[in-house]
Amino acid sequence: MTVDGALARVIRSAADRAATAGTERCDLCAAVLADGHPHLYDTDAAELRCVCRACSVLFASEEAGRYRLVPRRRLRLPPVDTAVLGVPVGLVFFVPHRDGSVSAQGPSPAGAMRWEVDAAAWRQLAGTVEQLASMAPDVEALLVNTVRGLDEHWIVPVDDCYRMIALVRREWRGLSGGGYVWSAVEQFFKELTERS
């Protein structure tokens, strides 16, 4: 290969990288992702992975190993008395895990706050609300919003919960959050209604 040919290839490669900079790619195969792409939960790393539709099909089965496909179910529930879970926060989500543990996370200006929830209390609550017993471990959450007089309870994919945490972190101003963060949270819940 000539020096000119090698230089042209490097220039093309740099141009291709620049053109696709900011383009989101599949974490498994590097394909360009469409808006609204699926997610996988990596059980080993306890993280979400952005994936293309083709890769998501590979992991749709429960026997797919360390990756679990995040479902798209959004189900609004009647009010649920979550006081038994002992988390004194009005905007929080609860995630049951395969090992029987349950975690609660809530947004803050610094990101997610996390608590461990008494597993027996969760089982007691799930015994009274049948939809909670049907939740897919690690990838679905009970999302609760009782802030500012609201009383919303949803079963949602965990990626919705992480979007909510990012929204609060991005919009928070000052000590109390400022006026815009709460209207943004209200809009987030309106969009859940539209997507369900």
mmCIF file with all atom_site columns, C-alpha atoms in Angstrom:
data_model
loop_
_atom_site.group_PDB
_atom_site.id
_atom_site.type_symbol
_atom_site.label_atom_id
_atom_site.label_alt_id
_atom_site.label_comp_id
_atom_site.label_asym_id
_atom_site.label_entity_id
_atom_site.label_seq_id
_atom_site.pdbx_PDB_ins_code
_atom_site.Cartn_x
_atom_site.Cartn_y
_atom_site.Cartn_z
_atom_site.occupancy
_atom_site.B_iso_or_equiv
_atom_site.pdbx_formal_charge
_atom_site.auth_seq_id
_atom_site.auth_comp_id
_atom_site.auth_asym_id
_atom_site.auth_atom_id
_atom_site.pdbx_PDB_model_num
ATOM 1   C CA . MET A 1 1   ? 0.000   0.000   0.000  1.00 0.00 ? 1   MET A CA 1
ATOM 2   C CA . THR A 1 2   ? 1.307   3.460   -0.840 1.00 0.00 ? 2   THR A CA 1
ATOM 3   C CA . VAL A 1 3   ? 1.736   6.246   1.673  1.00 0.00 ? 3   VAL A CA 1
ATOM 4   C CA . ASP A 1 4   ? -0.967  8.208   -0.158 1.00 0.00 ? 4   ASP A CA 1
ATOM 5   C CA . GLY A 1 5   ? -3.362  5.234   0.066  1.00 0.00 ? 5   GLY A CA 1
ATOM 6   C CA . ALA A 1 6   ? -2.710  4.768   3.795  1.00 0.00 ? 6   ALA A CA 1
ATOM 7   C CA . LEU A 1 7   ? -3.159  8.499   4.429  1.00 0.00 ? 7   LEU A CA 1
ATOM 8   C CA . ALA A 1 8   ? -6.411  8.545   2.458  1.00 0.00 ? 8   ALA A CA 1
ATOM 9   C CA . ARG A 1 9   ? -7.703  5.613   4.540  1.00 0.00 ? 9   ARG A CA 1
ATOM 10  C CA . VAL A 1 10  ? -6.790  7.356   7.813  1.00 0.00 ? 10  VAL A CA 1
ATOM 11  C CA . ILE A 1 11  ? -8.516  10.560  6.628  1.00 0.00 ? 11  ILE A CA 1
ATOM 12  C CA . ARG A 1 12  ? -11.638 8.611   5.597  1.00 0.00 ? 12  ARG A CA 1
ATOM 13  C CA . SER A 1 13  ? -11.630 6.755   8.921  1.00 0.00 ? 13  SER A CA 1
ATOM 14  C CA . ALA A 1 14  ? -11.366 10.041  10.863 1.00 0.00 ? 14  ALA A CA 1
ATOM 15  C CA . ALA A 1 15  ? -14.138 11.548  8.728  1.00 0.00 ? 15  ALA A CA 1
ATOM 16  C CA . ASP A 1 16  ? -16.353 8.505   9.364  1.00 0.00 ? 16  ASP A CA 1
ATOM 17  C CA . ARG A 1 17  ? -15.751 8.760   13.133 1.00 0.00 ? 17  ARG A CA 1
ATOM 18  C CA . ALA A 1 18  ? -16.526 12.482  13.085 1.00 0.00 ? 18  ALA A CA 1
ATOM 19  C CA . ALA A 1 19  ? -19.731 11.905  11.093 1.00 0.00 ? 19  ALA A CA 1
ATOM 20  C CA . THR A 1 20  ? -20.936 9.303   13.576 1.00 0.00 ? 20  THR A CA 1
ATOM 21  C CA . ALA A 1 21  ? -19.744 11.088  16.730 1.00 0.00 ? 21  ALA A CA 1
ATOM 22  C CA . GLY A 1 22  ? -22.735 11.501  18.971 1.00 0.00 ? 22  GLY A CA 1
ATOM 23  C CA . THR A 1 23  ? -24.506 8.619   17.237 1.00 0.00 ? 23  THR A CA 1
ATOM 24  C CA . GLU A 1 24  ? -25.507 6.029   19.795 1.00 0.00 ? 24  GLU A CA 1
ATOM 25  C CA . ARG A 1 25  ? -24.298 2.499   19.047 1.00 0.00 ? 25  ARG A CA 1
ATOM 26  C CA . CYS A 1 26  ? -25.279 -0.988  20.194 1.00 0.00 ? 26  CYS A CA 1
ATOM 27  C CA . ASP A 1 27  ? -23.193 -2.030  23.195 1.00 0.00 ? 27  ASP A CA 1
ATOM 28  C CA . LEU A 1 28  ? -22.909 -5.568  21.788 1.00 0.00 ? 28  LEU A CA 1
ATOM 29  C CA . CYS A 1 29  ? -22.382 -5.249  18.012 1.00 0.00 ? 29  CYS A CA 1
ATOM 30  C CA . ALA A 1 30  ? -21.742 -1.481  17.522 1.00 0.00 ? 30  ALA A CA 1
ATOM 31  C CA . ALA A 1 31  ? -24.626 -1.034  15.046 1.00 0.00 ? 31  ALA A CA 1
ATOM 32  C CA . VAL A 1 32  ? -26.134 2.465   14.946 1.00 0.00 ? 32  VAL A CA 1
ATOM 33  C CA . LEU A 1 33  ? -29.153 2.617   17.247 1.00 0.00 ? 33  LEU A CA 1
ATOM 34  C CA . ALA A 1 34  ? -32.547 4.035   16.409 1.00 0.00 ? 34  ALA A CA 1
ATOM 35  C CA . ASP A 1 35  ? -34.490 6.251   18.792 1.00 0.00 ? 35  ASP A CA 1
ATOM 36  C CA . GLY A 1 36  ? -36.442 4.179   21.270 1.00 0.00 ? 36  GLY A CA 1
ATOM 37  C CA . HIS A 1 37  ? -34.004 1.252   21.027 1.00 0.00 ? 37  HIS A CA 1
ATOM 38  C CA . PRO A 1 38  ? -34.293 -1.681  23.460 1.00 0.00 ? 38  PRO A CA 1
ATOM 39  C CA . HIS A 1 39  ? -32.148 -2.235  26.528 1.00 0.00 ? 39  HIS A CA 1
ATOM 40  C CA . LEU A 1 40  ? -30.604 -5.282  28.160 1.00 0.00 ? 40  LEU A CA 1
ATOM 41  C CA . TYR A 1 41  ? -29.850 -5.596  31.847 1.00 0.00 ? 41  TYR A CA 1
ATOM 42  C CA . ASP A 1 42  ? -26.358 -7.006  32.398 1.00 0.00 ? 42  ASP A CA 1
ATOM 43  C CA . THR A 1 43  ? -26.709 -9.094  35.580 1.00 0.00 ? 43  THR A CA 1
ATOM 44  C CA . ASP A 1 44  ? -22.930 -9.417  36.048 1.00 0.00 ? 44  ASP A CA 1
ATOM 45  C CA . ALA A 1 45  ? -22.269 -5.661  35.937 1.00 0.00 ? 45  ALA A CA 1
ATOM 46  C CA . ALA A 1 46  ? -25.729 -4.614  37.261 1.00 0.00 ? 46  ALA A CA 1
ATOM 47  C CA . GLU A 1 47  ? -25.989 -2.105  34.406 1.00 0.00 ? 47  GLU A CA 1
ATOM 48  C CA . LEU A 1 48  ? -28.232 -1.376  31.452 1.00 0.00 ? 48  LEU A CA 1
ATOM 49  C CA . ARG A 1 49  ? -26.868 -1.876  27.942 1.00 0.00 ? 49  ARG A CA 1
ATOM 50  C CA . CYS A 1 50  ? -28.221 -0.116  24.851 1.00 0.00 ? 50  CYS A CA 1
ATOM 51  C CA . VAL A 1 51  ? -28.797 -2.640  22.061 1.00 0.00 ? 51  VAL A CA 1
ATOM 52  C CA . CYS A 1 52  ? -30.126 -2.845  18.529 1.00 0.00 ? 52  CYS A CA 1
ATOM 53  C CA . ARG A 1 53  ? -33.299 -4.793  17.744 1.00 0.00 ? 53  ARG A CA 1
ATOM 54  C CA . ALA A 1 54  ? -31.326 -7.732  16.309 1.00 0.00 ? 54  ALA A CA 1
ATOM 55  C CA . CYS A 1 55  ? -29.241 -8.168  19.466 1.00 0.00 ? 55  CYS A CA 1
ATOM 56  C CA . SER A 1 56  ? -32.322 -7.776  21.681 1.00 0.00 ? 56  SER A CA 1
ATOM 57  C CA . VAL A 1 57  ? -33.936 -10.764 19.943 1.00 0.00 ? 57  VAL A CA 1
ATOM 58  C CA . LEU A 1 58  ? -30.947 -12.922 20.893 1.00 0.00 ? 58  LEU A CA 1
ATOM 59  C CA . PHE A 1 59  ? -31.608 -12.259 24.585 1.00 0.00 ? 59  PHE A CA 1
ATOM 60  C CA . ALA A 1 60  ? -35.402 -12.373 24.706 1.00 0.00 ? 60  ALA A CA 1
ATOM 61  C CA . SER A 1 61  ? -35.369 -15.782 26.420 1.00 0.00 ? 61  SER A CA 1
ATOM 62  C CA . GLU A 1 62  ? -35.069 -16.243 30.196 1.00 0.00 ? 62  GLU A CA 1
ATOM 63  C CA . GLU A 1 63  ? -32.216 -18.696 29.491 1.00 0.00 ? 63  GLU A CA 1
ATOM 64  C CA . ALA A 1 64  ? -30.132 -16.051 27.698 1.00 0.00 ? 64  ALA A CA 1
ATOM 65  C CA . GLY A 1 65  ? -27.351 -15.962 30.280 1.00 0.00 ? 65  GLY A CA 1
ATOM 66  C CA . ARG A 1 66  ? -26.168 -12.778 31.902 1.00 0.00 ? 66  ARG A CA 1
ATOM 67  C CA . TYR A 1 67  ? -28.304 -10.431 29.775 1.00 0.00 ? 67  TYR A CA 1
ATOM 68  C CA . ARG A 1 68  ? -32.014 -9.893  30.416 1.00 0.00 ? 68  ARG A CA 1
ATOM 69  C CA . LEU A 1 69  ? -34.211 -8.026  27.953 1.00 0.00 ? 69  LEU A CA 1
ATOM 70  C CA . VAL A 1 70  ? -35.916 -5.038  29.590 1.00 0.00 ? 70  VAL A CA 1
ATOM 71  C CA . PRO A 1 71  ? -39.659 -5.396  28.890 1.00 0.00 ? 71  PRO A CA 1
ATOM 72  C CA . ARG A 1 72  ? -41.817 -2.541  27.587 1.00 0.00 ? 72  ARG A CA 1
ATOM 73  C CA . ARG A 1 73  ? -44.809 -3.046  29.926 1.00 0.00 ? 73  ARG A CA 1
ATOM 74  C CA . ARG A 1 74  ? -46.164 0.092   31.607 1.00 0.00 ? 74  ARG A CA 1
ATOM 75  C CA . LEU A 1 75  ? -49.066 -0.570  33.924 1.00 0.00 ? 75  LEU A CA 1
ATOM 76  C CA . ARG A 1 76  ? -50.755 2.056   36.066 1.00 0.00 ? 76  ARG A CA 1
ATOM 77  C CA . LEU A 1 77  ? -51.859 0.664   39.423 1.00 0.00 ? 77  LEU A CA 1
ATOM 78  C CA . PRO A 1 78  ? -54.418 1.896   41.903 1.00 0.00 ? 78  PRO A CA 1
ATOM 79  C CA . PRO A 1 79  ? -52.793 3.520   44.968 1.00 0.00 ? 79  PRO A CA 1
ATOM 80  C CA . VAL A 1 80  ? -50.470 1.095   46.765 1.00 0.00 ? 80  VAL A CA 1
ATOM 81  C CA . ASP A 1 81  ? -49.641 1.535   50.464 1.00 0.00 ? 81  ASP A CA 1
ATOM 82  C CA . THR A 1 82  ? -45.843 1.399   50.292 1.00 0.00 ? 82  THR A CA 1
ATOM 83  C CA . ALA A 1 83  ? -45.393 2.581   53.912 1.00 0.00 ? 83  ALA A CA 1
ATOM 84  C CA . VAL A 1 84  ? -44.694 -1.034  54.916 1.00 0.00 ? 84  VAL A CA 1
ATOM 85  C CA . LEU A 1 85  ? -41.501 -0.838  52.822 1.00 0.00 ? 85  LEU A CA 1
ATOM 86  C CA . GLY A 1 86  ? -40.061 1.853   55.112 1.00 0.00 ? 86  GLY A CA 1
ATOM 87  C CA . VAL A 1 87  ? -38.781 4.273   52.467 1.00 0.00 ? 87  VAL A CA 1
ATOM 88  C CA . PRO A 1 88  ? -39.790 7.828   53.453 1.00 0.00 ? 88  PRO A CA 1
ATOM 89  C CA . VAL A 1 89  ? -39.435 9.343   49.979 1.00 0.00 ? 89  VAL A CA 1
ATOM 90  C CA . GLY A 1 90  ? -42.250 10.518  47.731 1.00 0.00 ? 90  GLY A CA 1
ATOM 91  C CA . LEU A 1 91  ? -40.501 9.837   44.400 1.00 0.00 ? 91  LEU A CA 1
ATOM 92  C CA . VAL A 1 92  ? -38.946 6.374   44.426 1.00 0.00 ? 92  VAL A CA 1
ATOM 93  C CA . PHE A 1 93  ? -38.833 3.065   42.584 1.00 0.00 ? 93  PHE A CA 1
ATOM 94  C CA . PHE A 1 94  ? -38.579 -0.461  43.946 1.00 0.00 ? 94  PHE A CA 1
ATOM 95  C CA . VAL A 1 95  ? -36.821 -3.256  42.061 1.00 0.00 ? 95  VAL A CA 1
ATOM 96  C CA . PRO A 1 96  ? -37.169 -6.897  43.118 1.00 0.00 ? 96  PRO A CA 1
ATOM 97  C CA . HIS A 1 97  ? -34.092 -8.970  42.271 1.00 0.00 ? 97  HIS A CA 1
ATOM 98  C CA . ARG A 1 98  ? -33.664 -12.623 41.329 1.00 0.00 ? 98  ARG A CA 1
ATOM 99  C CA . ASP A 1 99  ? -31.951 -13.408 44.625 1.00 0.00 ? 99  ASP A CA 1
ATOM 100 C CA . GLY A 1 100 ? -35.055 -12.286 46.558 1.00 0.00 ? 100 GLY A CA 1
ATOM 101 C CA . SER A 1 101 ? -33.653 -8.935  47.657 1.00 0.00 ? 101 SER A CA 1
ATOM 102 C CA . VAL A 1 102 ? -35.410 -5.662  46.868 1.00 0.00 ? 102 VAL A CA 1
ATOM 103 C CA . SER A 1 103 ? -33.794 -2.284  46.348 1.00 0.00 ? 103 SER A CA 1
ATOM 104 C CA . ALA A 1 104 ? -35.339 1.171   46.395 1.00 0.00 ? 104 ALA A CA 1
ATOM 105 C CA . GLN A 1 105 ? -33.888 4.116   44.524 1.00 0.00 ? 105 GLN A CA 1
ATOM 106 C CA . GLY A 1 106 ? -34.886 7.730   44.414 1.00 0.00 ? 106 GLY A CA 1
ATOM 107 C CA . PRO A 1 107 ? -33.589 10.723  42.485 1.00 0.00 ? 107 PRO A CA 1
ATOM 108 C CA . SER A 1 108 ? -31.474 13.477  43.995 1.00 0.00 ? 108 SER A CA 1
ATOM 109 C CA . PRO A 1 109 ? -29.397 16.330  42.600 1.00 0.00 ? 109 PRO A CA 1
ATOM 110 C CA . ALA A 1 110 ? -26.362 14.030  42.801 1.00 0.00 ? 110 ALA A CA 1
ATOM 111 C CA . GLY A 1 111 ? -27.974 11.030  41.074 1.00 0.00 ? 111 GLY A CA 1
ATOM 112 C CA . ALA A 1 112 ? -29.686 7.988   42.570 1.00 0.00 ? 112 ALA A CA 1
ATOM 113 C CA . MET A 1 113 ? -30.037 7.363   46.300 1.00 0.00 ? 113 MET A CA 1
ATOM 114 C CA . ARG A 1 114 ? -30.308 3.640   47.083 1.00 0.00 ? 114 ARG A CA 1
ATOM 115 C CA . TRP A 1 115 ? -31.748 1.658   50.000 1.00 0.00 ? 115 TRP A CA 1
ATOM 116 C CA . GLU A 1 116 ? -32.215 -2.013  50.652 1.00 0.00 ? 116 GLU A CA 1
ATOM 117 C CA . VAL A 1 117 ? -35.832 -2.889  51.401 1.00 0.00 ? 117 VAL A CA 1
ATOM 118 C CA . ASP A 1 118 ? -36.910 -5.617  53.810 1.00 0.00 ? 118 ASP A CA 1
ATOM 119 C CA . ALA A 1 119 ? -37.647 -8.582  51.515 1.00 0.00 ? 119 ALA A CA 1
ATOM 120 C CA . ALA A 1 120 ? -40.358 -9.914  53.845 1.00 0.00 ? 120 ALA A CA 1
ATOM 121 C CA . ALA A 1 121 ? -42.143 -6.534  53.706 1.00 0.00 ? 121 ALA A CA 1
ATOM 122 C CA . TRP A 1 122 ? -41.991 -6.638  49.896 1.00 0.00 ? 122 TRP A CA 1
ATOM 123 C CA . ARG A 1 123 ? -43.418 -10.171 49.822 1.00 0.00 ? 123 ARG A CA 1
ATOM 124 C CA . GLN A 1 124 ? -46.209 -9.024  52.158 1.00 0.00 ? 124 GLN A CA 1
ATOM 125 C CA . LEU A 1 125 ? -47.050 -6.108  49.855 1.00 0.00 ? 125 LEU A CA 1
ATOM 126 C CA . ALA A 1 126 ? -46.835 -8.316  46.739 1.00 0.00 ? 126 ALA A CA 1
ATOM 127 C CA . GLY A 1 127 ? -49.257 -10.693 48.431 1.00 0.00 ? 127 GLY A CA 1
ATOM 128 C CA . THR A 1 128 ? -51.872 -7.935  48.567 1.00 0.00 ? 128 THR A CA 1
ATOM 129 C CA . VAL A 1 129 ? -51.233 -6.441  45.095 1.00 0.00 ? 129 VAL A CA 1
ATOM 130 C CA . GLU A 1 130 ? -51.178 -9.278  42.577 1.00 0.00 ? 130 GLU A CA 1
ATOM 131 C CA . GLN A 1 131 ? -49.547 -7.207  39.816 1.00 0.00 ? 131 GLN A CA 1
ATOM 132 C CA . LEU A 1 132 ? -46.413 -6.796  41.975 1.00 0.00 ? 132 LEU A CA 1
ATOM 133 C CA . ALA A 1 133 ? -46.008 -10.552 42.145 1.00 0.00 ? 133 ALA A CA 1
ATOM 134 C CA . SER A 1 134 ? -45.895 -10.661 38.321 1.00 0.00 ? 134 SER A CA 1
ATOM 135 C CA . MET A 1 135 ? -42.969 -8.214  38.014 1.00 0.00 ? 135 MET A CA 1
ATOM 136 C CA . ALA A 1 136 ? -39.888 -9.453  36.150 1.00 0.00 ? 136 ALA A CA 1
ATOM 137 C CA . PRO A 1 137 ? -36.907 -9.404  38.568 1.00 0.00 ? 137 PRO A CA 1
ATOM 138 C CA . ASP A 1 138 ? -34.131 -6.871  37.881 1.00 0.00 ? 138 ASP A CA 1
ATOM 139 C CA . VAL A 1 139 ? -35.836 -5.338  34.832 1.00 0.00 ? 139 VAL A CA 1
ATOM 140 C CA . GLU A 1 140 ? -39.209 -4.040  36.086 1.00 0.00 ? 140 GLU A CA 1
ATOM 141 C CA . ALA A 1 141 ? -39.881 -1.611  38.920 1.00 0.00 ? 141 ALA A CA 1
ATOM 142 C CA . LEU A 1 142 ? -42.696 -0.255  41.019 1.00 0.00 ? 142 LEU A CA 1
ATOM 143 C CA . LEU A 1 143 ? -42.446 3.499   40.423 1.00 0.00 ? 143 LEU A CA 1
ATOM 144 C CA . VAL A 1 144 ? -44.144 5.693   43.044 1.00 0.00 ? 144 VAL A CA 1
ATOM 145 C CA . ASN A 1 145 ? -44.791 9.441   42.956 1.00 0.00 ? 145 ASN A CA 1
ATOM 146 C CA . THR A 1 146 ? -46.532 10.982  45.967 1.00 0.00 ? 146 THR A CA 1
ATOM 147 C CA . VAL A 1 147 ? -44.797 14.367  45.656 1.00 0.00 ? 147 VAL A CA 1
ATOM 148 C CA . ARG A 1 148 ? -46.920 17.532  45.743 1.00 0.00 ? 148 ARG A CA 1
ATOM 149 C CA . GLY A 1 149 ? -50.209 15.750  46.397 1.00 0.00 ? 149 GLY A CA 1
ATOM 150 C CA . LEU A 1 150 ? -49.897 13.199  43.598 1.00 0.00 ? 150 LEU A CA 1
ATOM 151 C CA . ASP A 1 151 ? -50.563 9.498   44.156 1.00 0.00 ? 151 ASP A CA 1
ATOM 152 C CA . GLU A 1 152 ? -49.194 7.618   41.159 1.00 0.00 ? 152 GLU A CA 1
ATOM 153 C CA . HIS A 1 153 ? -48.072 4.001   41.173 1.00 0.00 ? 153 HIS A CA 1
ATOM 154 C CA . TRP A 1 154 ? -46.759 2.235   38.080 1.00 0.00 ? 154 TRP A CA 1
ATOM 155 C CA . ILE A 1 155 ? -45.060 -0.965  37.035 1.00 0.00 ? 155 ILE A CA 1
ATOM 156 C CA . VAL A 1 156 ? -42.499 0.196   34.475 1.00 0.00 ? 156 VAL A CA 1
ATOM 157 C CA . PRO A 1 157 ? -39.291 -0.955  32.776 1.00 0.00 ? 157 PRO A CA 1
ATOM 158 C CA . VAL A 1 158 ? -36.220 -0.009  34.830 1.00 0.00 ? 158 VAL A CA 1
ATOM 159 C CA . ASP A 1 159 ? -34.917 2.148   31.985 1.00 0.00 ? 159 ASP A CA 1
ATOM 160 C CA . ASP A 1 160 ? -37.898 4.497   32.559 1.00 0.00 ? 160 ASP A CA 1
ATOM 161 C CA . CYS A 1 161 ? -36.773 4.856   36.176 1.00 0.00 ? 161 CYS A CA 1
ATOM 162 C CA . TYR A 1 162 ? -33.230 5.750   35.187 1.00 0.00 ? 162 TYR A CA 1
ATOM 163 C CA . ARG A 1 163 ? -34.604 8.318   32.715 1.00 0.00 ? 163 ARG A CA 1
ATOM 164 C CA . MET A 1 164 ? -36.533 9.846   35.619 1.00 0.00 ? 164 MET A CA 1
ATOM 165 C CA . ILE A 1 165 ? -33.386 9.997   37.771 1.00 0.00 ? 165 ILE A CA 1
ATOM 166 C CA . ALA A 1 166 ? -31.481 11.704  34.935 1.00 0.00 ? 166 ALA A CA 1
ATOM 167 C CA . LEU A 1 167 ? -34.341 14.174  34.438 1.00 0.00 ? 167 LEU A CA 1
ATOM 168 C CA . VAL A 1 168 ? -34.372 15.186  38.116 1.00 0.00 ? 168 VAL A CA 1
ATOM 169 C CA . ARG A 1 169 ? -30.597 15.519  38.208 1.00 0.00 ? 169 ARG A CA 1
ATOM 170 C CA . ARG A 1 170 ? -30.591 17.665  35.050 1.00 0.00 ? 170 ARG A CA 1
ATOM 171 C CA . GLU A 1 171 ? -33.439 19.972  36.140 1.00 0.00 ? 171 GLU A CA 1
ATOM 172 C CA . TRP A 1 172 ? -32.664 20.361  39.873 1.00 0.00 ? 172 TRP A CA 1
ATOM 173 C CA . ARG A 1 173 ? -31.841 23.921  40.991 1.00 0.00 ? 173 ARG A CA 1
ATOM 174 C CA . GLY A 1 174 ? -30.928 25.141  44.478 1.00 0.00 ? 174 GLY A CA 1
ATOM 175 C CA . LEU A 1 175 ? -31.770 23.342  47.712 1.00 0.00 ? 175 LEU A CA 1
ATOM 176 C CA . SER A 1 176 ? -35.401 22.449  47.001 1.00 0.00 ? 176 SER A CA 1
ATOM 177 C CA . GLY A 1 177 ? -35.117 21.627  43.311 1.00 0.00 ? 177 GLY A CA 1
ATOM 178 C CA . GLY A 1 178 ? -36.598 24.844  42.006 1.00 0.00 ? 178 GLY A CA 1
ATOM 179 C CA . GLY A 1 179 ? -39.895 25.281  40.224 1.00 0.00 ? 179 GLY A CA 1
ATOM 180 C CA . TYR A 1 180 ? -39.056 23.574  36.964 1.00 0.00 ? 180 TYR A CA 1
ATOM 181 C CA . VAL A 1 181 ? -37.965 20.161  38.286 1.00 0.00 ? 181 VAL A CA 1
ATOM 182 C CA . TRP A 1 182 ? -41.434 19.333  39.616 1.00 0.00 ? 182 TRP A CA 1
ATOM 183 C CA . SER A 1 183 ? -43.215 20.365  36.425 1.00 0.00 ? 183 SER A CA 1
ATOM 184 C CA . ALA A 1 184 ? -40.703 18.225  34.514 1.00 0.00 ? 184 ALA A CA 1
ATOM 185 C CA . VAL A 1 185 ? -41.513 15.259  36.808 1.00 0.00 ? 185 VAL A CA 1
ATOM 186 C CA . GLU A 1 186 ? -45.242 15.824  36.230 1.00 0.00 ? 186 GLU A CA 1
ATOM 187 C CA . GLN A 1 187 ? -44.601 15.843  32.464 1.00 0.00 ? 187 GLN A CA 1
ATOM 188 C CA . PHE A 1 188 ? -42.625 12.613  32.793 1.00 0.00 ? 188 PHE A CA 1
ATOM 189 C CA . PHE A 1 189 ? -45.649 10.922  34.412 1.00 0.00 ? 189 PHE A CA 1
ATOM 190 C CA . LYS A 1 190 ? -48.009 12.330  31.756 1.00 0.00 ? 190 LYS A CA 1
ATOM 191 C CA . GLU A 1 191 ? -45.790 10.762  29.102 1.00 0.00 ? 191 GLU A CA 1
ATOM 192 C CA . LEU A 1 192 ? -45.956 7.436   30.963 1.00 0.00 ? 192 LEU A CA 1
ATOM 193 C CA . THR A 1 193 ? -49.720 7.612   30.647 1.00 0.00 ? 193 THR A CA 1
ATOM 194 C CA . GLU A 1 194 ? -49.433 8.284   26.910 1.00 0.00 ? 194 GLU A CA 1
ATOM 195 C CA . ARG A 1 195 ? -46.979 5.390   26.419 1.00 0.00 ? 195 ARG A CA 1
ATOM 196 C CA . SER A 1 196 ? -48.939 2.825   28.438 1.00 0.00 ? 196 SER A CA 1
#
